[in-house]
Amino acid sequence: MADARSIANNGVNVAALLAAREELTKAPAAAQFKWRAACEWKDGTHSHSTVEGFYGLGEEQHHKRTFTFDADHPEIFASEDKGATPVEYVLVGLASCLTAGIAAIAQNRNIQLRSVTATLEGDMDLQGILGIDDVRNGFGGIKVTYKIDADAKREDIEALVAQSQKRSAVYDIVTNPTNVTVVVD
């Protein structure tokens, strides 16, 4: 457990997060965000996606740089394996969101983290995707296993993980139905 006189330094600016929370409580319209990604087919099952800007705080926003992602399928699917599979990106998104939450919550609770690692595994029956059987196309389940070394008791670490789950946007997206509209322009 952290000494009452020490202050955890996990690299999270909690004061700024709490100030933003206070401001958005006063101006809920500013809390309405639109996240965007663009994807271009390259060849076979290979695609290239970019993330540049988003809408939030009442206006267009831009990242400091454009982020790029290549997606493909492995050679065992007769593909070129030029990137992670789309379902692996879902696991990366879930792990990243939960882990960021753990760091922010630990900082707010004055818990010093020494290391945090997450291992994710998603079970999938490919018979659905391949049209062999009428089974679900997506994950049947996802298991997230954390190893956390911190100046805290086990129950405090478990509380960090539970609070991160409660506030994680990606956990919510994965565990609850989301309306998705697909159109052809």
Short mmCIF file of C-alpha atoms in Angstrom, two decimals:
data_model
loop_
_atom_site.label_atom_id
_atom_site.label_comp_id
_atom_site.label_asym_id
_atom_site.label_seq_id
_atom_site.Cartn_x
_atom_site.Cartn_y
_atom_site.Cartn_z
CA MET A 1 0.00 0.00 0.00
CA ALA A 2 1.29 3.47 -0.81
CA ASP A 3 2.48 5.57 2.12
CA ALA A 4 -0.08 8.29 2.98
CA ARG A 5 2.61 10.92 2.35
CA SER A 6 3.59 9.56 -1.07
CA ILE A 7 1.73 10.28 -4.27
CA ALA A 8 1.39 7.61 -6.93
CA ASN A 9 2.84 8.50 -10.32
CA ASN A 10 1.34 6.31 -13.01
CA GLY A 11 1.55 8.98 -15.70
CA VAL A 12 -2.15 9.91 -15.58
CA ASN A 13 -3.23 13.53 -15.13
CA VAL A 14 -6.18 12.84 -12.84
CA ALA A 15 -6.65 16.53 -12.04
CA ALA A 16 -7.27 17.24 -15.74
CA LEU A 17 -9.66 14.28 -16.02
CA LEU A 18 -11.65 15.41 -12.99
CA ALA A 19 -11.75 18.98 -14.29
CA ALA A 20 -13.02 17.74 -17.66
CA ARG A 21 -15.66 15.67 -15.88
CA GLU A 22 -16.82 18.74 -13.96
CA GLU A 23 -16.99 20.88 -17.11
CA LEU A 24 -18.85 18.21 -19.10
CA THR A 25 -21.34 17.84 -16.25
CA LYS A 26 -22.15 21.54 -16.75
CA ALA A 27 -22.25 21.26 -20.58
CA PRO A 28 -23.54 17.78 -21.54
CA ALA A 29 -23.79 18.69 -25.25
CA ALA A 30 -19.98 18.98 -25.34
CA ALA A 31 -19.73 15.36 -24.17
CA GLN A 32 -21.24 14.13 -27.45
CA PHE A 33 -18.37 12.65 -29.48
CA LYS A 34 -18.13 10.93 -32.87
CA TRP A 35 -15.12 8.67 -33.37
CA ARG A 36 -14.07 7.85 -36.93
CA ALA A 37 -11.98 5.40 -38.88
CA ALA A 38 -11.51 5.03 -42.64
CA CYS A 39 -10.65 1.73 -44.34
CA GLU A 40 -9.35 1.02 -47.84
CA TRP A 41 -9.22 -2.45 -49.39
CA LYS A 42 -5.75 -3.27 -50.73
CA ASP A 43 -5.82 -6.84 -52.09
CA GLY A 44 -7.25 -10.18 -51.10
CA THR A 45 -8.28 -9.87 -47.45
CA HIS A 46 -5.74 -7.10 -46.76
CA SER A 47 -7.06 -3.65 -45.85
CA HIS A 48 -5.47 -0.45 -44.57
CA SER A 49 -7.26 1.77 -42.06
CA THR A 50 -6.52 5.26 -40.82
CA VAL A 51 -7.64 7.30 -37.83
CA GLU A 52 -7.16 11.07 -38.10
CA GLY A 53 -9.90 13.14 -36.57
CA PHE A 54 -13.00 13.01 -34.46
CA TYR A 55 -15.77 15.31 -33.30
CA GLY A 56 -15.97 16.37 -29.66
CA LEU A 57 -16.34 19.34 -27.35
CA GLY A 58 -18.63 20.89 -29.96
CA GLU A 59 -16.15 20.92 -32.86
CA GLU A 60 -13.85 18.91 -35.08
CA GLN A 61 -10.70 17.62 -33.37
CA HIS A 62 -7.52 16.08 -34.80
CA HIS A 63 -4.98 13.66 -33.41
CA LYS A 64 -1.36 14.83 -33.36
CA ARG A 65 -0.71 12.41 -36.21
CA THR A 66 -2.56 9.93 -38.41
CA PHE A 67 -2.64 6.41 -37.01
CA THR A 68 -2.57 3.49 -39.45
CA PHE A 69 -3.62 -0.13 -39.13
CA ASP A 70 -3.19 -3.02 -41.52
CA ALA A 71 -5.60 -5.92 -41.24
CA ASP A 72 -5.49 -9.27 -42.97
CA HIS A 73 -5.96 -12.94 -42.29
CA PRO A 74 -3.25 -15.55 -41.66
CA GLU A 75 -1.84 -17.83 -44.33
CA ILE A 76 -3.90 -20.76 -43.00
CA PHE A 77 -6.91 -18.88 -44.44
CA ALA A 78 -5.22 -18.62 -47.86
CA SER A 79 -4.31 -14.99 -47.15
CA GLU A 80 -1.05 -13.04 -47.02
CA ASP A 81 -0.91 -12.30 -43.24
CA LYS A 82 -0.09 -8.60 -43.77
CA GLY A 83 -1.69 -7.51 -40.51
CA ALA A 84 -3.57 -8.59 -37.42
CA THR A 85 -7.03 -9.99 -38.03
CA PRO A 86 -9.98 -7.67 -37.38
CA VAL A 87 -11.03 -9.78 -34.38
CA GLU A 88 -7.53 -9.40 -32.92
CA TYR A 89 -7.97 -5.61 -33.18
CA VAL A 90 -11.13 -6.00 -31.07
CA LEU A 91 -9.05 -7.78 -28.42
CA VAL A 92 -6.39 -5.04 -28.61
CA GLY A 93 -9.06 -2.36 -28.20
CA LEU A 94 -10.58 -4.11 -25.20
CA ALA A 95 -7.19 -4.68 -23.53
CA SER A 96 -6.07 -1.10 -24.15
CA CYS A 97 -9.28 0.44 -22.82
CA LEU A 98 -9.37 -1.68 -19.66
CA THR A 99 -5.66 -1.13 -19.00
CA ALA A 100 -5.92 2.65 -19.45
CA GLY A 101 -8.78 2.60 -16.96
CA ILE A 102 -6.73 0.67 -14.44
CA ALA A 103 -3.92 3.25 -14.69
CA ALA A 104 -6.28 6.21 -14.30
CA ILE A 105 -8.20 4.70 -11.40
CA ALA A 106 -4.98 3.64 -9.65
CA GLN A 107 -3.66 7.19 -10.01
CA ASN A 108 -6.88 8.62 -8.58
CA ARG A 109 -6.77 6.18 -5.64
CA ASN A 110 -3.05 6.90 -5.03
CA ILE A 111 -2.00 3.32 -5.87
CA GLN A 112 1.44 3.09 -7.43
CA LEU A 113 1.56 0.59 -10.29
CA ARG A 114 4.83 -1.21 -11.04
CA SER A 115 3.56 -3.36 -13.90
CA VAL A 116 0.28 -4.24 -15.57
CA THR A 117 -0.07 -6.93 -18.23
CA ALA A 118 -3.24 -8.26 -19.78
CA THR A 119 -3.62 -11.45 -21.77
CA LEU A 120 -6.80 -11.81 -23.80
CA GLU A 121 -8.20 -14.86 -25.49
CA GLY A 122 -11.35 -15.02 -27.59
CA ASP A 123 -13.03 -18.31 -28.49
CA MET A 124 -14.53 -18.53 -31.98
CA ASP A 125 -16.11 -21.29 -34.06
CA LEU A 126 -15.17 -20.56 -37.68
CA GLN A 127 -18.00 -22.73 -39.01
CA GLY A 128 -20.28 -19.68 -38.82
CA ILE A 129 -18.00 -17.37 -40.83
CA LEU A 130 -17.40 -20.10 -43.42
CA GLY A 131 -21.12 -20.89 -43.75
CA ILE A 132 -20.60 -24.50 -42.64
CA ASP A 133 -23.02 -24.32 -39.72
CA ASP A 134 -25.47 -21.81 -38.32
CA VAL A 135 -23.31 -20.80 -35.33
CA ARG A 136 -22.44 -17.32 -34.18
CA ASN A 137 -19.86 -15.54 -36.36
CA GLY A 138 -18.28 -13.66 -33.46
CA PHE A 139 -16.59 -14.63 -30.24
CA GLY A 140 -18.34 -17.18 -28.07
CA GLY A 141 -16.49 -15.66 -25.13
CA ILE A 142 -13.49 -13.54 -24.22
CA LYS A 143 -11.23 -14.14 -21.22
CA VAL A 144 -9.13 -11.26 -19.86
CA THR A 145 -6.38 -12.20 -17.40
CA TYR A 146 -4.47 -9.45 -15.57
CA LYS A 147 -1.16 -9.61 -13.77
CA ILE A 148 -0.77 -6.44 -11.74
CA ASP A 149 2.12 -5.54 -9.49
CA ALA A 150 1.20 -2.56 -7.34
CA ASP A 151 1.54 -1.05 -3.89
CA ALA A 152 -1.90 -2.34 -2.91
CA LYS A 153 -3.73 -5.30 -1.38
CA ARG A 154 -5.24 -7.89 -3.70
CA GLU A 155 -8.78 -6.67 -2.96
CA ASP A 156 -7.75 -3.12 -3.90
CA ILE A 157 -6.28 -4.38 -7.19
CA GLU A 158 -9.46 -6.37 -7.88
CA ALA A 159 -11.46 -3.20 -7.19
CA LEU A 160 -9.31 -1.31 -9.75
CA VAL A 161 -10.10 -3.92 -12.39
CA ALA A 162 -13.81 -3.95 -11.52
CA GLN A 163 -14.06 -0.14 -11.73
CA SER A 164 -12.19 -0.17 -15.03
CA GLN A 165 -14.71 -2.67 -16.43
CA LYS A 166 -17.57 -0.50 -15.18
CA ARG A 167 -16.24 2.60 -17.00
CA SER A 168 -14.69 1.02 -20.12
CA ALA A 169 -16.29 2.09 -23.40
CA VAL A 170 -14.87 -0.91 -25.28
CA TYR A 171 -16.00 -3.37 -22.59
CA ASP A 172 -19.49 -1.89 -22.97
CA ILE A 173 -19.33 -2.13 -26.78
CA VAL A 174 -18.25 -5.78 -26.66
CA THR A 175 -20.68 -6.90 -23.95
CA ASN A 176 -23.82 -5.01 -25.01
CA PRO A 177 -25.60 -4.85 -28.36
CA THR A 178 -24.66 -1.78 -30.39
CA ASN A 179 -26.80 -0.52 -33.25
CA VAL A 180 -24.69 -0.68 -36.40
CA THR A 181 -26.01 0.74 -39.67
CA VAL A 182 -24.26 -0.32 -42.89
CA VAL A 183 -25.05 1.64 -46.07
CA VAL A 184 -23.67 1.73 -49.60
CA ASP A 185 -23.01 5.23 -50.96
#
